[in-house]
Tab-separated table of C-alpha atoms in Angstrom:
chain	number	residue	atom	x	y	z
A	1	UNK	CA	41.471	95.354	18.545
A	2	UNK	CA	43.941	94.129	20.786
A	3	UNK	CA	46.995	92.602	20.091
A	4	UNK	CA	47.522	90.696	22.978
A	5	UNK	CA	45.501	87.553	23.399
A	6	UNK	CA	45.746	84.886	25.889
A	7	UNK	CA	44.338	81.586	24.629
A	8	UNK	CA	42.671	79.104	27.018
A	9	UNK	CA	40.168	79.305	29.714
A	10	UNK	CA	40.155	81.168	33.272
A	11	UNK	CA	39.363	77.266	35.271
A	12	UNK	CA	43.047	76.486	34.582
A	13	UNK	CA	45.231	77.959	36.846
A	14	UNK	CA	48.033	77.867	34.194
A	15	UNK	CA	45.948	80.386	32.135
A	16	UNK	CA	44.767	82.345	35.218
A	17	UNK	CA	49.068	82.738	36.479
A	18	UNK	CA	49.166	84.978	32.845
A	19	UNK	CA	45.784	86.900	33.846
A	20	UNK	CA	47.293	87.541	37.359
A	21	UNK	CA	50.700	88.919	35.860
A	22	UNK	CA	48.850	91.069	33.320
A	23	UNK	CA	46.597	92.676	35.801
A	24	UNK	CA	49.506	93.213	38.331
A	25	UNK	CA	51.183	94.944	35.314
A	26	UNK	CA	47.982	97.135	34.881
A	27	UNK	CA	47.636	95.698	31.205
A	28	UNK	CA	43.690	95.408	30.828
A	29	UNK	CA	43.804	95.643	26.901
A	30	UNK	CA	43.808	92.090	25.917
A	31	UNK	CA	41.519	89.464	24.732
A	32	UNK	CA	40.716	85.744	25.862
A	33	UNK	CA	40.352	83.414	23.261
A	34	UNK	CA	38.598	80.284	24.922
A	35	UNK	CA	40.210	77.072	24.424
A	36	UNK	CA	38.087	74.543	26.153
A	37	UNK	CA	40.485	71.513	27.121
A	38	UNK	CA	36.763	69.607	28.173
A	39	UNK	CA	35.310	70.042	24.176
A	40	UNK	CA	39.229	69.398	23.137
A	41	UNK	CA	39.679	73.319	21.557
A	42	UNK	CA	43.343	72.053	22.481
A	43	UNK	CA	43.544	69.432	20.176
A	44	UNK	CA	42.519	71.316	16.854
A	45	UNK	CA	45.195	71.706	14.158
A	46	UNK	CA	45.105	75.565	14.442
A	47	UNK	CA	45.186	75.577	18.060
A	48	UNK	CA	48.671	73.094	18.090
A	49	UNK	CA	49.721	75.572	15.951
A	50	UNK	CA	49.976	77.731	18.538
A	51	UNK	CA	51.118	75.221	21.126
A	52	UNK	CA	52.387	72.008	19.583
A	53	UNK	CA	52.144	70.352	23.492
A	54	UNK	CA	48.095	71.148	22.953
A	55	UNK	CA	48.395	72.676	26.463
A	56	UNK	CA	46.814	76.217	27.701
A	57	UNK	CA	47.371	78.974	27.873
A	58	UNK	CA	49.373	80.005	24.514
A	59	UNK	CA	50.132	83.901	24.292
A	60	UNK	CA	50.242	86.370	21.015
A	61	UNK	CA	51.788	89.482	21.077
A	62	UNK	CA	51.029	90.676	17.414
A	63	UNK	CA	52.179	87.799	15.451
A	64	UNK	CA	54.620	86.799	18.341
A	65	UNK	CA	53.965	83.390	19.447
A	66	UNK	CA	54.557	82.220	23.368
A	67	UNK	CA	53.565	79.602	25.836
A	68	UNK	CA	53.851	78.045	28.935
A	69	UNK	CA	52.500	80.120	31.655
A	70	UNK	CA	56.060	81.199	33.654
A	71	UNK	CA	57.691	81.894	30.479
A	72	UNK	CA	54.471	84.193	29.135
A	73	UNK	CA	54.530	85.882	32.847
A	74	UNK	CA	58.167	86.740	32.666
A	75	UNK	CA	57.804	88.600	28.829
A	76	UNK	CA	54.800	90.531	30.438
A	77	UNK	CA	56.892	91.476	33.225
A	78	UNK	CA	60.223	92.464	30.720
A	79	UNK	CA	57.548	93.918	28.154
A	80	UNK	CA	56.007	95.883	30.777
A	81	UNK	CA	58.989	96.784	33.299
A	82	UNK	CA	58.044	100.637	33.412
A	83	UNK	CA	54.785	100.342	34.678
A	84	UNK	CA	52.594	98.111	37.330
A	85	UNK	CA	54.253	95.910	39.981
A	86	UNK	CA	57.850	95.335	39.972
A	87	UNK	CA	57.581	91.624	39.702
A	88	UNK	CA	61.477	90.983	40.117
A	89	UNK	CA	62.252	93.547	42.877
A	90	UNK	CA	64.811	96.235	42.713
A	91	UNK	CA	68.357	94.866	43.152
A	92	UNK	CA	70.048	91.842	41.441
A	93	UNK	CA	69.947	89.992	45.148
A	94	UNK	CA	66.146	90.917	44.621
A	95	UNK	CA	65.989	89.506	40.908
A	96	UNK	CA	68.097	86.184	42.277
A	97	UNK	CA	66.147	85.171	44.754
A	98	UNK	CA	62.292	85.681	43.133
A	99	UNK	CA	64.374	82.998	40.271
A	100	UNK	CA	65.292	81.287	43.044
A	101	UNK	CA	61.664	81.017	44.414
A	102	UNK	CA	60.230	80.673	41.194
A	103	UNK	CA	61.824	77.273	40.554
A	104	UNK	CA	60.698	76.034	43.598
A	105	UNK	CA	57.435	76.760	42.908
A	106	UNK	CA	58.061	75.188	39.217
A	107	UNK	CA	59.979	71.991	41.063
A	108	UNK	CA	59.032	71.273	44.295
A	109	UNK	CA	55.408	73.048	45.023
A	110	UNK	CA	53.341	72.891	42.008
A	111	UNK	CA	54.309	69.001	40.851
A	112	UNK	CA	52.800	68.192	44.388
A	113	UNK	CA	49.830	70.321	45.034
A	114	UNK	CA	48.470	69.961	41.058
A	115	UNK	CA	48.998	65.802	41.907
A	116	UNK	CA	46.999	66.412	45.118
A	117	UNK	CA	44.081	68.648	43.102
A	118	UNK	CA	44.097	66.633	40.158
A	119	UNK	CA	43.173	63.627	42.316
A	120	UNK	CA	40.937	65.270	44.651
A	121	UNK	CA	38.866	67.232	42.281
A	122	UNK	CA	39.529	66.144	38.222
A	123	UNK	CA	40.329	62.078	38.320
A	124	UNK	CA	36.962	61.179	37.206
A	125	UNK	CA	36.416	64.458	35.225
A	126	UNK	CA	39.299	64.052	33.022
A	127	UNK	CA	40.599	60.126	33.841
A	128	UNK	CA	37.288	58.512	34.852
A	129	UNK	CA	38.355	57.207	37.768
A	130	UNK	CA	37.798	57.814	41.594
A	131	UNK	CA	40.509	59.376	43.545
A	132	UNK	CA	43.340	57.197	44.368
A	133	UNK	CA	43.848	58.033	47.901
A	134	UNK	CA	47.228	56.645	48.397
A	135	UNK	CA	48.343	59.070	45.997
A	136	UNK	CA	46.824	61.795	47.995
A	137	UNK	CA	48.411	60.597	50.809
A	138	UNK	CA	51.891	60.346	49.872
A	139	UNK	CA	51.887	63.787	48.065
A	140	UNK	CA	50.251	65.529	51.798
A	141	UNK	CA	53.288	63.600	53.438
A	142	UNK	CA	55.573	65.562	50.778
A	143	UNK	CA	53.842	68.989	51.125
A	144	UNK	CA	53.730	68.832	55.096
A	145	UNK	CA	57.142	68.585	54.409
A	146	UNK	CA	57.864	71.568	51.626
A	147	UNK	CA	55.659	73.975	53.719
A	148	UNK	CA	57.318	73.378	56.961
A	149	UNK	CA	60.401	75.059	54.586
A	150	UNK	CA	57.807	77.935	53.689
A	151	UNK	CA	56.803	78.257	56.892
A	152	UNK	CA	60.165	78.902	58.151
A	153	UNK	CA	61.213	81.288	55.043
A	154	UNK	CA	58.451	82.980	55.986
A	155	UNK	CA	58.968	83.294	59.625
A	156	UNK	CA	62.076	85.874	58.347
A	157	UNK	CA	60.440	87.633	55.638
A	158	UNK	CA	57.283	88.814	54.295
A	159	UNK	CA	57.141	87.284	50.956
A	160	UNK	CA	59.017	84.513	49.480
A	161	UNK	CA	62.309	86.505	47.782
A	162	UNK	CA	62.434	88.925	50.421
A	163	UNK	CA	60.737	92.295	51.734
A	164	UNK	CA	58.396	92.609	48.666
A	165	UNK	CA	55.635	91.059	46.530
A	166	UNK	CA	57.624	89.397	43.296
A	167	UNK	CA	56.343	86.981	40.238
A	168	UNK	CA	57.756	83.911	42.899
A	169	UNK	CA	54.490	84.792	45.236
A	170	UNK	CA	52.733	85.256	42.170
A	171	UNK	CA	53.097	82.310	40.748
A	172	UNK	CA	51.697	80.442	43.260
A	173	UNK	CA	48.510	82.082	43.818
A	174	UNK	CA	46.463	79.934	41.749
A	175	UNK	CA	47.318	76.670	42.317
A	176	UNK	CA	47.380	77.281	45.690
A	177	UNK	CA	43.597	78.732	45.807
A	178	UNK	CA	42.544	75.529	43.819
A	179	UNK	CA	44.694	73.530	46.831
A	180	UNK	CA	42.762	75.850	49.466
A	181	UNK	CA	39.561	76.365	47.873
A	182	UNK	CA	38.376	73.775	45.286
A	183	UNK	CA	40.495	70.877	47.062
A	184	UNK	CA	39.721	71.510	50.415
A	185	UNK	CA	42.609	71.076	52.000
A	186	UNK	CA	42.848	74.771	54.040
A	187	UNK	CA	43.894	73.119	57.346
A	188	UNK	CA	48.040	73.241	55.633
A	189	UNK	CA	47.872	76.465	55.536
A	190	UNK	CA	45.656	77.554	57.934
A	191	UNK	CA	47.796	75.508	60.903
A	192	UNK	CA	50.934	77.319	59.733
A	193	UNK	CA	50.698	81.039	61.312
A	194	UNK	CA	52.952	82.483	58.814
A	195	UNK	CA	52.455	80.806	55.865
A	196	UNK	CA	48.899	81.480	56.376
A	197	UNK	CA	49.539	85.265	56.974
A	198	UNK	CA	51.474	85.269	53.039
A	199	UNK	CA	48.655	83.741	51.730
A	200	UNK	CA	45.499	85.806	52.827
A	201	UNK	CA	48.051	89.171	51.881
A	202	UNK	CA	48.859	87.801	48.143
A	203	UNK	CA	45.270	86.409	47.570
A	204	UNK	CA	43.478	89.864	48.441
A	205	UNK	CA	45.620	91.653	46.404
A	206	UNK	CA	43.476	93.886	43.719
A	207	UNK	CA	45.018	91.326	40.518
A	208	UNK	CA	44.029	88.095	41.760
A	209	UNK	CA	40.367	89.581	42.938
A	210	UNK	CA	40.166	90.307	38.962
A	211	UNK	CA	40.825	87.144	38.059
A	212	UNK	CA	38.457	85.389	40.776
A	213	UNK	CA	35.543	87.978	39.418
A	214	UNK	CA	36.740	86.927	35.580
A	215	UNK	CA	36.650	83.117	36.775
A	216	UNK	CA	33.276	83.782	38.072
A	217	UNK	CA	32.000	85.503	34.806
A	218	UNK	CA	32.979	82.587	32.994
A	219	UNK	CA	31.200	80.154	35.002
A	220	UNK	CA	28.345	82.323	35.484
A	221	UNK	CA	28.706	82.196	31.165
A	222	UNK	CA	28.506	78.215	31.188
A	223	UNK	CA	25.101	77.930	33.044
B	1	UNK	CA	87.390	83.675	43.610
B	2	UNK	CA	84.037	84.649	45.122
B	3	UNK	CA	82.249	81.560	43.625
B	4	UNK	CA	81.781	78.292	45.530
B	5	UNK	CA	79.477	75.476	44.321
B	6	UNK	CA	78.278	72.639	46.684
B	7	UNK	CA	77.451	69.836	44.589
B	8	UNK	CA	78.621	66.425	42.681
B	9	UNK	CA	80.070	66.740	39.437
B	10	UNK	CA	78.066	63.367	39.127
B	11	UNK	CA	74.788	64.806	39.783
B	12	UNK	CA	72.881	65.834	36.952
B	13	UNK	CA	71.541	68.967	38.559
B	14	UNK	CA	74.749	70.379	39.662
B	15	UNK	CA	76.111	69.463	36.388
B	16	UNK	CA	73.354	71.742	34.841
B	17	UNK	CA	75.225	74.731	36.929
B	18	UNK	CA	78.850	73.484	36.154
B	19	UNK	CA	78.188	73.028	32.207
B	20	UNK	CA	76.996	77.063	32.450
B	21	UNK	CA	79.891	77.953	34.242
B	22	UNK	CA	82.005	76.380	31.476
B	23	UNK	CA	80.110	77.551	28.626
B	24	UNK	CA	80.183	81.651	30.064
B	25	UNK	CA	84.012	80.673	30.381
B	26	UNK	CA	84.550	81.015	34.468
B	27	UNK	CA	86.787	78.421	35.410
B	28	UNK	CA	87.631	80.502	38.820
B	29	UNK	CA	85.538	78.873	41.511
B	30	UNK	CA	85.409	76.024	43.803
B	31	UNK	CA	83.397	72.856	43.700
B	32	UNK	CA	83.257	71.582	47.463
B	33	UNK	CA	81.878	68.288	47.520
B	34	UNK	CA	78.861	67.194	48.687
B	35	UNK	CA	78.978	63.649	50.981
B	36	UNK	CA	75.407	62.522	49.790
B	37	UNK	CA	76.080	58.623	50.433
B	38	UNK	CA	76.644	60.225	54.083
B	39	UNK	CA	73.635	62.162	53.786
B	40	UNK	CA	75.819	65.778	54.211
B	41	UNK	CA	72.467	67.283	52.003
B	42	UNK	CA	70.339	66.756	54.832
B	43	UNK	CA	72.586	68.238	57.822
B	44	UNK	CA	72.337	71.322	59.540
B	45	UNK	CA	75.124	72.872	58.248
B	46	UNK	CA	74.046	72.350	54.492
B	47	UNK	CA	70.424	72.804	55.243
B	48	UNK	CA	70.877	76.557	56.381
B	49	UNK	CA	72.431	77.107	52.642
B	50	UNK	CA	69.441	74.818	51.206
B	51	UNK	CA	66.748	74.321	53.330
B	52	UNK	CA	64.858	71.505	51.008
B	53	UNK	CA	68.302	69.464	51.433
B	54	UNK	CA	69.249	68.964	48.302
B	55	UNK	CA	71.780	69.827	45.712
B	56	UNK	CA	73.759	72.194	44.066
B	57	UNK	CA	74.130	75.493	46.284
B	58	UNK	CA	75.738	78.203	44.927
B	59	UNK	CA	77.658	81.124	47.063
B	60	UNK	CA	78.937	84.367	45.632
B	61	UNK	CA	80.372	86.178	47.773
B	62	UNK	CA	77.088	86.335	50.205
B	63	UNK	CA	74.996	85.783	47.966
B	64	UNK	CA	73.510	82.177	48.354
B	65	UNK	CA	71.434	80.769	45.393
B	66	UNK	CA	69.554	77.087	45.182
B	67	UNK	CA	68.087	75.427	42.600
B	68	UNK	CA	69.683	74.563	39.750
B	69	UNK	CA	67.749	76.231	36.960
B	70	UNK	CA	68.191	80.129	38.990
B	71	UNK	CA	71.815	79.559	39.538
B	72	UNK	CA	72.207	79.107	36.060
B	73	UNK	CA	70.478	82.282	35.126
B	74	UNK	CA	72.560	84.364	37.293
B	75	UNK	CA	75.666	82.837	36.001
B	76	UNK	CA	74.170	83.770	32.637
B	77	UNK	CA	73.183	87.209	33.851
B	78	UNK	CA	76.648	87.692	35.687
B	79	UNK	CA	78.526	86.658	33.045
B	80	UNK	CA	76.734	88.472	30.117
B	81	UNK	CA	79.900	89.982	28.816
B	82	UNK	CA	81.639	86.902	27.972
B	83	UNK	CA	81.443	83.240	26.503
B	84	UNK	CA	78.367	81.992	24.991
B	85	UNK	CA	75.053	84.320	24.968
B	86	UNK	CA	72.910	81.961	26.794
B	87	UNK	CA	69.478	84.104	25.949
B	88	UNK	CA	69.813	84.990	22.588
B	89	UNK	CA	70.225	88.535	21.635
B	90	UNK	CA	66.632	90.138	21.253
B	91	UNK	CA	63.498	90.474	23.613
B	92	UNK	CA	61.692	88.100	21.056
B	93	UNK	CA	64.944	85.354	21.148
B	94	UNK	CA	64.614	85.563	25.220
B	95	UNK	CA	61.047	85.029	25.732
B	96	UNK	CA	61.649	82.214	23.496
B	97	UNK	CA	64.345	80.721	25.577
B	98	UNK	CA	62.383	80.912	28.661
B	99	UNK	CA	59.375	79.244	27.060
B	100	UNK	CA	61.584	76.150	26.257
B	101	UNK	CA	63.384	76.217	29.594
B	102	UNK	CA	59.610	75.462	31.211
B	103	UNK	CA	59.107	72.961	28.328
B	104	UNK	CA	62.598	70.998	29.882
B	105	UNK	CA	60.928	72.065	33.781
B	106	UNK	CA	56.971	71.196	32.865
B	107	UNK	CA	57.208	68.378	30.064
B	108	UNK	CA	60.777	67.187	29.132
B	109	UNK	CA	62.480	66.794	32.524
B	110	UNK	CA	59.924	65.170	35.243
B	111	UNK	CA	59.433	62.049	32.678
B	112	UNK	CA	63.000	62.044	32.144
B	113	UNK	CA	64.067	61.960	36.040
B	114	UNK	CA	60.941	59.298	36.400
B	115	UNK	CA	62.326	56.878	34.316
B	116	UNK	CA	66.095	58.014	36.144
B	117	UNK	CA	64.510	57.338	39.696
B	118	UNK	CA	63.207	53.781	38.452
B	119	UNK	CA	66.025	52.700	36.506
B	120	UNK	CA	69.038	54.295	38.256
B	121	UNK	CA	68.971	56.128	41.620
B	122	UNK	CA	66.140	53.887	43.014
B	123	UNK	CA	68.447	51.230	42.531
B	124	UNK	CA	71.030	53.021	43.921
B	125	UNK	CA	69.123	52.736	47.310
B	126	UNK	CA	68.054	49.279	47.120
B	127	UNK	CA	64.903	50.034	45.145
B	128	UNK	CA	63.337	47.680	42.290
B	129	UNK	CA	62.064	49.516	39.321
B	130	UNK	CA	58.781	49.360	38.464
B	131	UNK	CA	58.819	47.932	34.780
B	132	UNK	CA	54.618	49.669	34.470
B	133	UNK	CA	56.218	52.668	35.370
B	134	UNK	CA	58.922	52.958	33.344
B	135	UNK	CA	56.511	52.099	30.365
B	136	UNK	CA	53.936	54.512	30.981
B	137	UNK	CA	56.724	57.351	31.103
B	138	UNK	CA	58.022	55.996	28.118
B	139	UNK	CA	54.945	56.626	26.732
B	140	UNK	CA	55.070	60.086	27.423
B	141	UNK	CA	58.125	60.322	26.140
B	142	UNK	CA	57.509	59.120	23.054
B	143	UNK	CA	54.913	62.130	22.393
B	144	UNK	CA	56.936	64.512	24.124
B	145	UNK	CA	59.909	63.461	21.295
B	146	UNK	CA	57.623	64.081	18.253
B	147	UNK	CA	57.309	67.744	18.957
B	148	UNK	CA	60.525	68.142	19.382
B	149	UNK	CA	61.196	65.911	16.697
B	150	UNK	CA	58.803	68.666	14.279
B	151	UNK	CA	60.376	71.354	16.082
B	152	UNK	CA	63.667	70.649	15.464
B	153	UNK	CA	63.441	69.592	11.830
B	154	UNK	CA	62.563	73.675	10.979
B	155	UNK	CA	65.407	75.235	14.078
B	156	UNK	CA	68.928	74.310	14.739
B	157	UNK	CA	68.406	74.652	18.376
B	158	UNK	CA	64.960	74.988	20.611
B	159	UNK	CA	65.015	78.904	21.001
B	160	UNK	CA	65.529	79.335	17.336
B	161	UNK	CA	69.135	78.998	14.899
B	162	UNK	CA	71.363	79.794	18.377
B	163	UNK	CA	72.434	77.475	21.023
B	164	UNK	CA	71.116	78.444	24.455
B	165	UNK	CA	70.097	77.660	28.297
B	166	UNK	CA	67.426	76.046	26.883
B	167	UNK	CA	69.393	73.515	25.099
B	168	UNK	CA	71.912	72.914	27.579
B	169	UNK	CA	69.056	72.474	30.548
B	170	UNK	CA	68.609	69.594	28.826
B	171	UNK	CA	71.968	67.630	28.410
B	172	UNK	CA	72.810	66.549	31.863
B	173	UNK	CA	69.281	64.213	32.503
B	174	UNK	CA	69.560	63.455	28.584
B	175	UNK	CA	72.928	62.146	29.129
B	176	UNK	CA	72.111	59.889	32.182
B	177	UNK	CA	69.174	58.871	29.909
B	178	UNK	CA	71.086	57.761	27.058
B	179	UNK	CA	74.242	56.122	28.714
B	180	UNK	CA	73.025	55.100	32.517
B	181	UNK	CA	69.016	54.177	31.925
B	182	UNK	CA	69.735	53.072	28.905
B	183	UNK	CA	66.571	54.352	27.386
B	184	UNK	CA	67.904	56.463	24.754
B	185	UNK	CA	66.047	55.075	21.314
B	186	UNK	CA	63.502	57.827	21.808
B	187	UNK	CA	66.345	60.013	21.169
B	188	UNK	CA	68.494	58.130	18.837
B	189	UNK	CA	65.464	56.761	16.380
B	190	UNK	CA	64.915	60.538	15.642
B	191	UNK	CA	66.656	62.443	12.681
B	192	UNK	CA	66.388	65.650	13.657
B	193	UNK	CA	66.278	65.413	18.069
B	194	UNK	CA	69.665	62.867	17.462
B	195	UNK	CA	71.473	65.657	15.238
B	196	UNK	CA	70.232	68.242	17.895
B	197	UNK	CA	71.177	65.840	20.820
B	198	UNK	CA	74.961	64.962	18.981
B	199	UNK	CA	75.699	68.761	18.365
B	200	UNK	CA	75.295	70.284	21.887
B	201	UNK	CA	76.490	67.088	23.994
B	202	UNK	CA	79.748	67.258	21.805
B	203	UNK	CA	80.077	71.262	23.057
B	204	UNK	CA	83.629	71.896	24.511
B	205	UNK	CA	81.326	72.546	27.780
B	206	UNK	CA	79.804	69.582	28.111
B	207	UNK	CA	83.285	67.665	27.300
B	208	UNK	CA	84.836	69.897	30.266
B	209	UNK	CA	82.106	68.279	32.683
B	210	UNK	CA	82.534	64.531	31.504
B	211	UNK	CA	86.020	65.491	32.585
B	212	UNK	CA	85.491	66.239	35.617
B	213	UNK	CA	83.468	63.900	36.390
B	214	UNK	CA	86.132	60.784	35.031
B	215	UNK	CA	88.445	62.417	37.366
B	216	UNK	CA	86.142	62.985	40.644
């Protein structure tokens, strides 16, 4: 049986930034316990147990109790240092500067884009309400501005913290392919040549392909 | 001294680096202001260091670090041999301290600097707060608290019985909470979160910032 188990569901791109870090690790032997935040499996005593905040994903190692998504992905990462991707580079410069992008992702990017997704795509699902476009609107005028920064990181490098693939790029790739993909709004990245460039490189990589195929199994599971 | 930190000892985030510094014991660096009433954040110059023109920026040497919550880790990191241990002293006590430093960056913190931007630094800039706003965070809040509340009532600090980054992420938004918004009864009406809140804002750390800042 085994002892790692990642509660939640593979829609949520908080559960599917664990899922990523675990397959870039090349740690296959764990189990998903579904926690559907639609029937409210969040909101069940022995589920806030786990995660008092009744959020997903929570994490068990054994009887070793974690959550929130970054925190889960950086314990993989320490747990799992000796095999996989090196997901904080080599040097301490390296290490520095994937923390460095990693808060921007946690401050600046993610805040915006999940506003932007939540009102494009889940308002009436979870608020049952329409989209309120001036919301939309003022969060695009916010992320034209963020990406122009990306843009021109990425102009000078190949990934966000420097030469090579860290948890920083990481931890964008899901919220970003529910920006791209679900919220249709491709034409940011796609009218920024090197932004673009980082994106089609960390969303082919052979992790987050795993996690689009376990996405799809789960959908495929609902019908 | 290698360090420099661009900042405000009045700004809660650079405060966040500055309370570190104090707490791992460096007093040898420099704090080079940071004009932001003249807009210095968004000039060339500063946005080559920063390029989302904001502050604190930290340089070592040439290293250059942004963002207040990764500058405080390598201060941590740097610094591991002396003052406080800021990540506990096991793998377990670590992962536990980066789980509630994303509870202060995903839950704690943006309803916290919402009600700050409607009650203080909107203001600031000519803005009126909007009282709906301000409510509805409050709101939040409120649920937010009674975790913490639970939490706190079975562990001394966040990450377990040992102060940490975790905690003192916190104090600097807290404390503009509590004595500038004046919204603090969330905190105050709360056994456990008050005793939590009294212990680490009374931390010889924390006193060295309000320092500072009385004589900036």
């Amino acid at each position: 049986m085994a002892s790692l188990k990642v509660y939640g569901k593979a829609y949520s791109a908080n559960v599917t930034r664990v899922l990523t870090t675990l397959a870039e690790k090349n740690v296959d032997d764990y189990q998903i316990v579904p926690i559907d935040l639609l029937t409210g499996g969040n909101k069940t005593p022995e589920y806030l147990k786990l995660q008092p905040f009744g959020q997903i994903p929570a994490f068990q190692d054994g009887d070793f109790t974690l959550y929130e998504s970054r925190a889960i992905a950086r314990y993989i990462s320490d747990k799992y240092e000796g095999q996989g991707t090196a997901l904080f580079g080599k040097t301490v410069r390296d290490k520095v500067l994937v923390n460095q992008w990693l808060e921007v992702e946690s401050q600046n990017y993610n805040p915006c884009v999940w506003k932007i997704v939540f009102e494009c795509v889940f308002s009436q699902m979870f608020e049952g309400r329409p989209t309120n476009e001036a919301v939309v609107k003022e969060q695009l005028e916010k992320l034209e501005k963020i990406l122009d920064v990306y843009e021109g990181q990425l102009t000078h490098h190949k990934y966000l913290a420097g030469d090579l693939f860290s948890l920083a790029d990481l931890a964008h790739i899901p919220v970003t392919n529910n920006l791209i993909n679900v919220a249709k709004k491709g034409e940011l990245f796609s009218s920024r040549k090197h932004l673009n460039a980082w994106w089609e490189d960390i969303s082919s990589r052979p992790s987050w392909q795993k996690v689009v195929q376990i996405m799809q199994a789960e959908q495929q599971e609902q019908k | 001294m290698s360090i420099t930190l661009f900042g405000t000892a009045g700004s809660t985030c650079t405060s966040r680096v500055l309370t570190t510094l104090f707490e791992k014991q460096v007093q040898d660096f420099v704090l080079k202001n940071v004009n932001l009433a003249k807009g210095e954040q968004k000039k060339p110059e500063y946005l080559k260091l920063q390029p989302f023109g904001v502050i604190p920026v930290l340089q070592d040497g040439d290293l250059t670090i942004f963002e207040s919550r990764a500058i405080a880790r390598y201060v941590s990191d740097k610094y591991e041999g002396q003052g406080t241990p800021l990540f506990g002293k096991t793998e377990k006590e670590r992962a536990l301290v980066n789980q509630w430093l994303e509870v202060e960056s995903q839950n704690y913190n943006p309803v916290v600097s919402s009600i700050a931007y409607q009650l203080v630094f909107g203001p600031r800039i000519g803005l009126k707060p909007d009282e709906k706003v301000v409510e509805q965070q409050l709101q939040k809040f409120e649920k937010v608290l009674d975790i913490y509340e639970e939490h706190l009532a079975k562990n001394e600090y966040l990450a377990g019985n040992f102060f940490s980054l975790a905690d003192l992420s916190h104090i600097p938004y807290t404390y503009l909470l509590l004595h500038q918004a004046k919204k603090g009864e969330g905190i105050t009406s709360r056994k456990h979160v008050k005793a939590w809140w009294d212990k680490i804002s009374s931390r010889p750390s924390w006193k060295q910032l309000l320092d500072l800042r009385a004589q900036s």
